[in-house]
XYZ file of C-alpha atoms in Angstrom:
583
model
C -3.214 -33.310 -9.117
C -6.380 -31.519 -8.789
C -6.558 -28.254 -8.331
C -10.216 -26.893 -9.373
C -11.609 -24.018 -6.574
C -13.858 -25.637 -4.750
C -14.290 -22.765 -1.963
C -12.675 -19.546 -0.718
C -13.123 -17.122 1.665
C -12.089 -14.305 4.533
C -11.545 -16.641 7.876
C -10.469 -15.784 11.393
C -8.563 -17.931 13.804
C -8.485 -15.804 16.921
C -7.718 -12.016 16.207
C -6.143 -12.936 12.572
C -7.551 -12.640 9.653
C -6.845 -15.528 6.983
C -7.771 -16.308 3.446
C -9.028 -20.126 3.106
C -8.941 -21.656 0.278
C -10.663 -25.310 -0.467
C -9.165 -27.254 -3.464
C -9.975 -31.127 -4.414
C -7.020 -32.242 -2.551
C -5.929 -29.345 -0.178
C -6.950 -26.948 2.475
C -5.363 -24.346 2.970
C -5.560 -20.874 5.216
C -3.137 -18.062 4.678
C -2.627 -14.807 7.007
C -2.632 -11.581 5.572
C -1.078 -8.668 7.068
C -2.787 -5.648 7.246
C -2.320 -4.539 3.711
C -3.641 -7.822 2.665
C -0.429 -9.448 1.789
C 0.248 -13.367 2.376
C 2.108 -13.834 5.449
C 2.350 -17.696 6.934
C 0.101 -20.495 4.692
C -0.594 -23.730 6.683
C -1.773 -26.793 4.193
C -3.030 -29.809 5.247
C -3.945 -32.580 2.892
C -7.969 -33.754 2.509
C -6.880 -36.968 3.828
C -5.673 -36.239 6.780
C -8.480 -34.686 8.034
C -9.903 -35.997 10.424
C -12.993 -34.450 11.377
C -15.152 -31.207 10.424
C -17.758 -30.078 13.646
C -20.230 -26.760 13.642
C -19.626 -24.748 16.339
C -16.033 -24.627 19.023
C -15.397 -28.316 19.836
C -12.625 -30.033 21.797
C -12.001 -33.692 21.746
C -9.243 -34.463 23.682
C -9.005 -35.081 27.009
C -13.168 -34.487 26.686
C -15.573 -33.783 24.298
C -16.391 -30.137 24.408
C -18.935 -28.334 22.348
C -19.858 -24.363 22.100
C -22.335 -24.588 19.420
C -21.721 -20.889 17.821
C -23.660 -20.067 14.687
C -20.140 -18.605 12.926
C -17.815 -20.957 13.701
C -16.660 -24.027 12.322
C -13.801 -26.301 13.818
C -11.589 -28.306 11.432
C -9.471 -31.606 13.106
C -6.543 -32.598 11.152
C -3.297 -34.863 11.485
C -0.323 -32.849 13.085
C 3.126 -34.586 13.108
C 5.828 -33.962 15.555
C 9.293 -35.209 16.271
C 9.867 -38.235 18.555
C 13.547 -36.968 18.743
C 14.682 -39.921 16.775
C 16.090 -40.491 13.492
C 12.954 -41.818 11.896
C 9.032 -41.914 13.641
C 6.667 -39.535 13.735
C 4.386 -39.145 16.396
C 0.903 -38.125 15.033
C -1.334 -36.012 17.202
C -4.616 -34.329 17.033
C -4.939 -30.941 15.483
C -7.332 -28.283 15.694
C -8.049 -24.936 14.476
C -11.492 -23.239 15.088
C -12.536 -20.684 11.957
C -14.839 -17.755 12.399
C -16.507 -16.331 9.682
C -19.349 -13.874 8.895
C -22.108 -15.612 8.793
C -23.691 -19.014 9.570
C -24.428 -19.454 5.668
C -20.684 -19.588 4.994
C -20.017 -21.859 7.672
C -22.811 -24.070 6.700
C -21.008 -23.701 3.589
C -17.694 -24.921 4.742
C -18.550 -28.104 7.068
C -20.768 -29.400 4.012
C -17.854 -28.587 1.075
C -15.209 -29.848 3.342
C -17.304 -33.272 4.172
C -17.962 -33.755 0.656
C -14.113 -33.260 -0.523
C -13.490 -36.253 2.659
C -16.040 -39.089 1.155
C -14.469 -38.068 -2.267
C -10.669 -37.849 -1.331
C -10.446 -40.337 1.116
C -12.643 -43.341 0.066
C -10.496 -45.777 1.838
C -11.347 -44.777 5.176
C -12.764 -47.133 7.464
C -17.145 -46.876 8.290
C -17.347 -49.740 11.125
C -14.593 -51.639 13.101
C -14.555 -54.860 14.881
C -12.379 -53.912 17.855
C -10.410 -56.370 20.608
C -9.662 -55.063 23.949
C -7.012 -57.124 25.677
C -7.646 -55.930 29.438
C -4.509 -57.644 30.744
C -2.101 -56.842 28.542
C 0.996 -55.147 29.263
C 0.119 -52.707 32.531
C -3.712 -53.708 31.842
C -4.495 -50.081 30.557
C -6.495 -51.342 27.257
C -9.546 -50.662 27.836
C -8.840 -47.363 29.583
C -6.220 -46.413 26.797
C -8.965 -47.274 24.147
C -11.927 -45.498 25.794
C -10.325 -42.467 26.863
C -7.696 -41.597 23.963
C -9.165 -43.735 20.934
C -13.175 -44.082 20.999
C -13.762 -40.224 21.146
C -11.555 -39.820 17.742
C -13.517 -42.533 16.296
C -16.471 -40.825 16.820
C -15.274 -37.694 15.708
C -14.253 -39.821 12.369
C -17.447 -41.088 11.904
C -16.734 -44.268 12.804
C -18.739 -47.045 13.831
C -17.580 -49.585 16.058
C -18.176 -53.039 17.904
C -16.430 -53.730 20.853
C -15.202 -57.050 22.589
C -13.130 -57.167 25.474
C -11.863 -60.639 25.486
C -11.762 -62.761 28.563
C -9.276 -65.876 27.439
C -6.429 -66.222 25.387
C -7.538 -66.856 21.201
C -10.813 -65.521 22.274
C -10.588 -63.170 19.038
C -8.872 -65.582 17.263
C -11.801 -67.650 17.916
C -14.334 -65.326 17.297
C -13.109 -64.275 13.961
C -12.867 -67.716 12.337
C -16.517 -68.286 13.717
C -17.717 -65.145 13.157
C -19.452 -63.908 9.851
C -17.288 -60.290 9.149
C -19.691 -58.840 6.450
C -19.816 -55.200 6.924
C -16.585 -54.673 8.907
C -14.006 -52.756 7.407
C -10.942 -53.922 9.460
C -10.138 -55.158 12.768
C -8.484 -53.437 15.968
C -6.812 -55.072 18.203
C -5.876 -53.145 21.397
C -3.063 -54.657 22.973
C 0.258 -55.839 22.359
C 2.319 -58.707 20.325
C 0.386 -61.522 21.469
C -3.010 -59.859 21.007
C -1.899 -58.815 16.919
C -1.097 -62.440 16.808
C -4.718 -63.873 17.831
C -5.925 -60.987 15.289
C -3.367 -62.311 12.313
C -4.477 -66.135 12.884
C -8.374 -65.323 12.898
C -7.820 -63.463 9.447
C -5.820 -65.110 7.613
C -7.621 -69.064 9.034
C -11.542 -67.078 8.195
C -9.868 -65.892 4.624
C -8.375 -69.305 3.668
C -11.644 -70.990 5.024
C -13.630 -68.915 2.522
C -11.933 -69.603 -0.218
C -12.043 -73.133 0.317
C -8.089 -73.796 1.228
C -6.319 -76.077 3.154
C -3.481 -73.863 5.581
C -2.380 -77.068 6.254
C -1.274 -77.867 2.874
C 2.146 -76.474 1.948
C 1.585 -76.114 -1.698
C -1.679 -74.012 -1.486
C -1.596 -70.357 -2.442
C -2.959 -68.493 0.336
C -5.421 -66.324 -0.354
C -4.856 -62.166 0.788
C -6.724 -60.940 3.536
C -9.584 -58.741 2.645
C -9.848 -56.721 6.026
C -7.264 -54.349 7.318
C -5.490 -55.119 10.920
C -5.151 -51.976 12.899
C -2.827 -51.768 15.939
C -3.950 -49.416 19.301
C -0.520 -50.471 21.499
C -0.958 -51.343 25.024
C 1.163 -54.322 25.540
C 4.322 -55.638 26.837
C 6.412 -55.766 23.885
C 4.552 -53.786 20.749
C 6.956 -54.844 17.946
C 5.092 -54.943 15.134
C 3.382 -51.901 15.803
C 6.569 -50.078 16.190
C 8.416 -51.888 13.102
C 5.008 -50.362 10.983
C 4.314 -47.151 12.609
C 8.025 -45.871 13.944
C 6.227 -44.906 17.780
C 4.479 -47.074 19.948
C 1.346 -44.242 20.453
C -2.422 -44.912 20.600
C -3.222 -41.496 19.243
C -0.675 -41.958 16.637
C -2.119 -45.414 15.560
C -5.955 -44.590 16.060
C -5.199 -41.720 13.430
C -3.430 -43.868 10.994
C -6.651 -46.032 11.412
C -9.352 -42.802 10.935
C -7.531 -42.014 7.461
C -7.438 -45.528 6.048
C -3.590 -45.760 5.601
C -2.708 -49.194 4.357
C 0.802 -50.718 4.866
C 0.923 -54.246 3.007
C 3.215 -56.990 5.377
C 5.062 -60.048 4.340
C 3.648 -62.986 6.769
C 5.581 -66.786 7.679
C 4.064 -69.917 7.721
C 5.493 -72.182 9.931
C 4.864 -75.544 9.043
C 5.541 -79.330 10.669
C 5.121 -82.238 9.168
C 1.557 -82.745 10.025
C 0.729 -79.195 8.626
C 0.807 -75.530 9.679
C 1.784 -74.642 13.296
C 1.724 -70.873 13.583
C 2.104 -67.714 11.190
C 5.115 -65.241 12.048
C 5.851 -61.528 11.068
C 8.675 -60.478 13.562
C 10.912 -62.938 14.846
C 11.062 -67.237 14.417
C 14.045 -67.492 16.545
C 15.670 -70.704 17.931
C 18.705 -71.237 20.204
C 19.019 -67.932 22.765
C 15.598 -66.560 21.582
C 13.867 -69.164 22.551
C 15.983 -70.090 25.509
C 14.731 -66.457 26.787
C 11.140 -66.637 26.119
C 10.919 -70.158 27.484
C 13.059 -68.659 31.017
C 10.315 -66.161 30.696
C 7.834 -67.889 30.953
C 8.795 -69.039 34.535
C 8.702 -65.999 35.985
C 5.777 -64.218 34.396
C 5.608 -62.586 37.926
C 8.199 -60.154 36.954
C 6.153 -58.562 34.164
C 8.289 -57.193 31.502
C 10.908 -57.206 33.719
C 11.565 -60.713 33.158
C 12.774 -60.434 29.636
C 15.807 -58.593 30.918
C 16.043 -61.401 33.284
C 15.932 -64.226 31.013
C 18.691 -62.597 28.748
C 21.316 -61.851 31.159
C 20.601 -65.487 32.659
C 20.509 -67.607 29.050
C 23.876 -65.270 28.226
C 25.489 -66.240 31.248
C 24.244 -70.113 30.454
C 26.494 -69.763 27.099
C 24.432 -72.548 25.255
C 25.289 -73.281 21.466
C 22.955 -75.978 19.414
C 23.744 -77.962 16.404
C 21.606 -77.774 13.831
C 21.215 -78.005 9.655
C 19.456 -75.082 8.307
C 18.349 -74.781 4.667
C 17.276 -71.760 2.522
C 16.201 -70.552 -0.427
C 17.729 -67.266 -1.849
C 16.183 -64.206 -2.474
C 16.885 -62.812 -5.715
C 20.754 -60.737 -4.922
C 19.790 -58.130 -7.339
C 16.495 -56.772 -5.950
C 18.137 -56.139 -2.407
C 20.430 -57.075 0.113
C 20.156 -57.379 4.098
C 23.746 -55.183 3.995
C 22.592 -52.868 1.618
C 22.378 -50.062 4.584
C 18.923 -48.983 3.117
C 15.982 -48.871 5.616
C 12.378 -49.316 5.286
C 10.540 -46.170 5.042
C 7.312 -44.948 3.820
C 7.122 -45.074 0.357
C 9.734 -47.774 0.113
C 10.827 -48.177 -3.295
C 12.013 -51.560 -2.697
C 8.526 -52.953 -1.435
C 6.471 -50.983 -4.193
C 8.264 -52.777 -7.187
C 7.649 -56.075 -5.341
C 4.278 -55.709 -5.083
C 4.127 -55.196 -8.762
C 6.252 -58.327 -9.012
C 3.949 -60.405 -6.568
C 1.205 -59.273 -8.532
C 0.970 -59.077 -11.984
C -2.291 -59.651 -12.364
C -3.834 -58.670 -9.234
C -7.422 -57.958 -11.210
C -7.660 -61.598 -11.592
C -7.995 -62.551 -8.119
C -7.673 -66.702 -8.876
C -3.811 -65.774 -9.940
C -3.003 -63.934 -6.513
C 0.478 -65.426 -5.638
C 0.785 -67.768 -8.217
C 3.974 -66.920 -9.730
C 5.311 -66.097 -6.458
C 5.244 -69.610 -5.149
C 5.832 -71.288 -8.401
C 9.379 -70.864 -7.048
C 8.797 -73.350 -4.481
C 8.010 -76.413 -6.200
C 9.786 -79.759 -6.697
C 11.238 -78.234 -9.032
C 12.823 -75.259 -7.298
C 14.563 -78.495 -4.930
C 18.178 -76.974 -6.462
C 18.217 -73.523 -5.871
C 18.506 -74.123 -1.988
C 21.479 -73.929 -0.063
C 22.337 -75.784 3.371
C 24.456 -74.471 6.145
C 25.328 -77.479 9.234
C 26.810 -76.011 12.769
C 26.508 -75.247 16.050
C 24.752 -71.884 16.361
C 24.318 -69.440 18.890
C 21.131 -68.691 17.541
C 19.041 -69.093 14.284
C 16.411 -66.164 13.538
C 14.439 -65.029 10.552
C 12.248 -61.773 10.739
C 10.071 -60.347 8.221
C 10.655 -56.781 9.258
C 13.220 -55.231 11.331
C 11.955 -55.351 14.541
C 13.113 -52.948 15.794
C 11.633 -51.654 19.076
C 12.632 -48.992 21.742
C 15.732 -50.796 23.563
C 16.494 -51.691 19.914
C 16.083 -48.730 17.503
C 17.609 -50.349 14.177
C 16.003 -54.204 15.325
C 17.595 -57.449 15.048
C 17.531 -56.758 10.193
C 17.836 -52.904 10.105
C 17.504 -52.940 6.046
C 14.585 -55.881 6.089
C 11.809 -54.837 4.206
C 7.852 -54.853 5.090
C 6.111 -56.219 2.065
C 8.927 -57.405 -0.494
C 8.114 -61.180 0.000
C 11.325 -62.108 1.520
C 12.626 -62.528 4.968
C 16.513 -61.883 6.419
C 17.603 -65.209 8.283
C 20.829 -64.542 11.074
C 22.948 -67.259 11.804
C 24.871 -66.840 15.212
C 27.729 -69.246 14.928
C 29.220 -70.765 18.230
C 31.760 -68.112 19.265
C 33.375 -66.833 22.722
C 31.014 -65.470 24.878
C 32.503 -61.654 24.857
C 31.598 -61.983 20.634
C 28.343 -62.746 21.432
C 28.015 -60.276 24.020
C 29.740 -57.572 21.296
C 26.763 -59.101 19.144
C 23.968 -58.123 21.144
C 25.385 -54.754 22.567
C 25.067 -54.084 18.992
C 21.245 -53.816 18.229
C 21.618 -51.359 20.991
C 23.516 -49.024 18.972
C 23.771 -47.673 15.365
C 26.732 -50.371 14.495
C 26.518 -52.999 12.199
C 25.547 -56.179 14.316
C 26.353 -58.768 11.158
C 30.048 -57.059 10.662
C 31.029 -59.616 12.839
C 32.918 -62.933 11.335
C 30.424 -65.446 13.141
C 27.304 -63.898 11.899
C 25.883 -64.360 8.637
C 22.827 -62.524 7.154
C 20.736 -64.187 3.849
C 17.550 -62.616 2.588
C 15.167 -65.879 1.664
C 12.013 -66.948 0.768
C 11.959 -69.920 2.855
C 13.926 -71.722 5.437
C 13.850 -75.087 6.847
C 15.978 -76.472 9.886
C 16.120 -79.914 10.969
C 18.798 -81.482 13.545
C 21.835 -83.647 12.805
C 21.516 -87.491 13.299
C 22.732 -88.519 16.687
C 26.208 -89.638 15.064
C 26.716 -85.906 13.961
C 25.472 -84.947 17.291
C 28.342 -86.526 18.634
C 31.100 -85.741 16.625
C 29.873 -81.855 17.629
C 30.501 -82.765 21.026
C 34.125 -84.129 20.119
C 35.130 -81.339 18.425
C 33.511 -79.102 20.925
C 35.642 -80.701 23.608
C 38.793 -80.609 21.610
C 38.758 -76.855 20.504
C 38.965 -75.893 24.555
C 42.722 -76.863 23.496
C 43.388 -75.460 20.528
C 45.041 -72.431 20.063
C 43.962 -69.026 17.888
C 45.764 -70.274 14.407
C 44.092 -73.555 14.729
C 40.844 -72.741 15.764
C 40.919 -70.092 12.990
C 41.810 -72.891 10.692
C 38.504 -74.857 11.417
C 36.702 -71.864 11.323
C 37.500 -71.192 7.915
C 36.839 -74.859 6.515
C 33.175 -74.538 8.239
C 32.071 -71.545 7.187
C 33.533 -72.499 2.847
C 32.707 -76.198 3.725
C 29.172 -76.007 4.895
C 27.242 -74.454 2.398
C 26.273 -76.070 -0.968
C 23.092 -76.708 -3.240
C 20.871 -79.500 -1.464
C 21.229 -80.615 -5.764
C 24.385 -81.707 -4.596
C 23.574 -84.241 -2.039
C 22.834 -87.216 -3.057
C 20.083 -89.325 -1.026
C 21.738 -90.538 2.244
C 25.022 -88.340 1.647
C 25.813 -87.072 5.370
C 27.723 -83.556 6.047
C 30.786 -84.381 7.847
C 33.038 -80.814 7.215
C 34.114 -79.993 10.810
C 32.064 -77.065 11.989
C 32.424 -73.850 14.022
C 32.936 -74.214 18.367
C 33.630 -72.364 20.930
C 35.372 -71.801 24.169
C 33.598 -73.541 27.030
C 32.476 -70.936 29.344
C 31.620 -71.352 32.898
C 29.519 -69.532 35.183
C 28.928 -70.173 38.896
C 25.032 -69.549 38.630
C 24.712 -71.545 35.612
C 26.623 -74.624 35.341
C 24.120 -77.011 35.095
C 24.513 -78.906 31.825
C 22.874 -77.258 28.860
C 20.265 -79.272 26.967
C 20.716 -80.889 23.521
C 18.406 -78.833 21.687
C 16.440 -75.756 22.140
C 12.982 -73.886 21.460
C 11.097 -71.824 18.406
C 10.301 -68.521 20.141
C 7.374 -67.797 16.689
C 6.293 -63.725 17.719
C 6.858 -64.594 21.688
C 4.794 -68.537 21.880
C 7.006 -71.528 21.453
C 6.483 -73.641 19.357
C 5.589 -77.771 19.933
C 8.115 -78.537 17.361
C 11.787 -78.410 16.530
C 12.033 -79.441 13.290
C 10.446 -77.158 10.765
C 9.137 -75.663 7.318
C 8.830 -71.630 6.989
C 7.784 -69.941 4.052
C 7.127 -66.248 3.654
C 4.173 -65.282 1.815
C 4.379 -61.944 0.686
C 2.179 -58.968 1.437
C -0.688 -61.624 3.091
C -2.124 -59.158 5.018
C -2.359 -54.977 5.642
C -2.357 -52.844 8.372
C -3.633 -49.628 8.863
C -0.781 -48.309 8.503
C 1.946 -46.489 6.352
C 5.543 -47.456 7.309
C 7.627 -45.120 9.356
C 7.629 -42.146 8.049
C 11.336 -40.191 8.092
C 11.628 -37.399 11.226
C 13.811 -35.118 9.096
C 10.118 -34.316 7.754
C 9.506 -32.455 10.229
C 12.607 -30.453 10.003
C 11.970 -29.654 6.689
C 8.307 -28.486 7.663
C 9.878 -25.725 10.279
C 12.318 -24.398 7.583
C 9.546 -24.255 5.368
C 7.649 -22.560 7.759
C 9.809 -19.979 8.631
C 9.573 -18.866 5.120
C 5.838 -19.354 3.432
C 4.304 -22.366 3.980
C 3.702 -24.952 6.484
C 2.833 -28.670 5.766
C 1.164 -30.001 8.595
């Protein structure tokens, strides 16, 4: 690390006095007591300031300015507890330096300017930003205006703004559009709005480098431009799955210092081509039995999610289904492994060494990682055949506020797998102990009908009509079995239903007898349940049941750098309360 003096001097802030001192990668000011001995020392990184202005200046709730010949103000990132286990919430700081003459301070603004373009080249110059006025409470463009354009100015940061007016308006726009010159693109909104974002991107990418998204051999190219998130939605997964803390001010700093979080993305594919990308949930069965209740009652607002649940709970539906995979490698990590994704992560640092080897030679991008899915590959997958509660794979955890841990606590950002959950059919008080579960810090796949696999793809498909009807059989006959048998059946299933697809030969049929439950009725829902169910892909359905998904690791980045852990901060105020603070 660099430590060359670049600039030191005698500072006040208020009635103290303070030694600063400048080095290539710190700042640092230190009050001395009045025998000129070093009391407190507060340090704050190059890159994370944010902003150096002549004079007092305020930012925040409105710009402010006192233009005082020996003063210079310094903005920088301050974190603070969100009283969780993990998030930090990120707010503006600001300390305002007198010194003895306008020389010095002259001095100062133009050494500490020069150590930001040198320390922090990553930062963004000019942003293509999406407002999403009806999002969520329909606070964008107030929420991006008030809170987010005056620290972009501050930042130096040049911006173009479009508030759209229809849905895949930016999506739209940025597979039109010619992006030369932009550094990233903001979306402020929630879920839906990253989505349009994450299409326009990764369609404009593939279309310049000539590639079909359609085809699902192709090695899609990375995206070039960062994504950055201001929340202001209904649901604001991702951002909270990346960031730990679903704040504007947070996210609009992580965007000023050109953080960059790398993020595993899934293609969804049919059998006429590519459908939709996903990075939080691809859900089928009570997923997207709630999203598509949802979307009949839209007048609810977010209410209606709640809504939805309890009423697709209560219609205790189970589907039958035949869902493939292909392992992730057992020895780089594990969905149980009780390890969560943090800044920094370890796990997601070696993979991207592993995805790319040769990441100077741009044509090899991804090559090696999606040899693995070749013809060749056809016997490393493994097929499971059932009637499931629900089927989801996630790239992250997605987790979110009503759900702190998310539906894969230990899934990883960018390690080019996904964690698929199988639901088995099971009495409805299970499946209620199930999703009480993501409520709380238990383990929601200790449970003997769910199963967890991390993967690198997944296909799902439904039974022939034949098998369809045996489900029903047995369906009808376990109502009358009791405990020990029921057990018994349980256990043949879950041995009996997975083996290598190597294994089958062409036309061999499944016929092991497969996990049921109790019938369970419920005076507001008794209607008859339907034979299959929905894709909820990142809150849209899908127009298909029977589908491809592939994750293709560390497609795109976010301005972003994981969530950082909150016993940080504790270790910041012990620290304090001896020397030094890091801000």
């Amino acid at each position: 690390m660099e430590t060359d003096l670049q600039l030191e001097s005698t500072v006040w802030v208020g009635s103290k006095i303070y030694r600063a001192v400048l080095t290539g990668w710190q700042f640092n000011w230190t009050e001395l007591d009045k025998k000129n001995r070093d009391k407190k020392t507060i340090s704050v990184p190059v890159a994370e300031v944010v902003g150096v202005e002549e004079g007092r200046v305020e930012i925040l709730p409105q710009k402010l300015i006192d233009d005082t010949d020996k003063v210079f103000t310094v903005f920088y990132v301050k974190r603070s507890s969100t009283g969780s286990s993990y998030g930090l919430l990120w707010t503006l700081g600001r300390t305002q330096f007198s010194v003895p003459s306008r020389v010095l301070r002259d001095q100062w603004t133009k050494h500490l300017r020069a150590a930001l373009k040198t320390h922090s080249p990553v930062r963004p110059n000019r942003l293509l930003v999406f407002i999403n006025p009806y999002g969520g409470k329909k606070k964008g463009r107030k929420i991006y205006h008030s809170l987010v354009a005056p620290l972009f100015e501050l930042a130096g940061i040049s911006c173009h703004v479009i508030v759209t007016e229809r849905a895949n308006q930016a999506r739209d726009h940025l597979l039109k559009k010619d992006l030369t010159g932009f550094d990233g693109v903001v979306c402020v909104g929630g879920d839906g709005m990253f989505s349009e974002i994450l299409h326009g991107l990764i369609g404009q990418t593939q279309q310049e480098a000539g590639l079909c998204e359609n085809d699902l051999t192709v090695t899609l190219q990375p995206c070039p431009r960062h994504i950055g998130i201001i929340p202001a939605g209904s649901t604001d997964c991702v951002c909270y799955a990346t960031v730990g803390v679903i704040d504007p001010v947070t996210s609009a700093l992580h965007i000023i210092i050109g953080d960059s979080q790398p993020l595993d993305v899934c293609s969804v594919h049919q059998a006429s081509g590519l459908v939709r990308y996903s990075v939080s949930l691809l859900g089928y069965g009570f997923y997207g039995d709630v999203l598509a209740e949802s979307e009949k009652h839209r007048w609810m607002g977010p209410l209606r999610y709640d809504y939805s649940g309890t009423m697709m709970y209560l219609s205790n539906r189970s589907y039958a289904g035949i869902v493939q995979y292909l392992p992730a490698d057992p020895l780089l990590s594990s969905p149980r492994d009780r390890t969560r994704c943090l800044s920094g992560c370890s796990v997601c640092s070696r993979s991207t060494e592993r995805l790319f080897p040769h990441s100077s030679d741009a044509g090899s991008l991804y090559s090696s990682h999606y040899n693995q899915f070749s013809s060749d590959s056809e016997g490393e997958w493994v097929t499971v055949e059932g009637r499931f509660r629900c089927v989801s794979l996630t790239c992250m955890s997605s987790s979110c506020p009503k759900s702190p841990l998310g539906l894969s606590p230990s899934a990883h950002l960018a390690d080019g797998t996904g964690d698929l959950i199988l639901v088995w059919d099971t009495h409805p008080l299970g499946f209620l102990k199930f999703l009480y579960r993501h409520t709380s810090t238990e383990d929601q796949f200790d449970l003997p009908f769910v199963e967890v696999h991390r993967v690198k793809a997944v296909r799902f498909s439904l039974p022939p009509s034949k098998e369809e009807e045996e489900y029903e059989e047995i369906g009808g006959l376990s109502g009358g079995m009791d405990e020990e048998e029921r057990g018994y059946i349980e256990t043949v299933s879950r041995s009996g239903s997975q083996q290598h697809l190597a294994d089958r030969g062409p036309g061999r049929e499944m016929t092991n007898l497969q996990k049921t439950g109790n019938p369970f009725l419920c005076g507001l829902c008794c209607s008859k349940a339907p034979a299959v169910s929905v894709w909820n892909c990142d809150g849209e359905i899908l127009p298909s049941i029977e589908i491809l998904s592939r994750v293709h690791g560390q497609l795109v980045r976010l301005y972003a750098r994981g969530i950082e852990d909150g016993a940080a901060v504790h270790c910041s105020e012990d620290i304090e309360r001896g020397c030094t603070l890091q801000i």
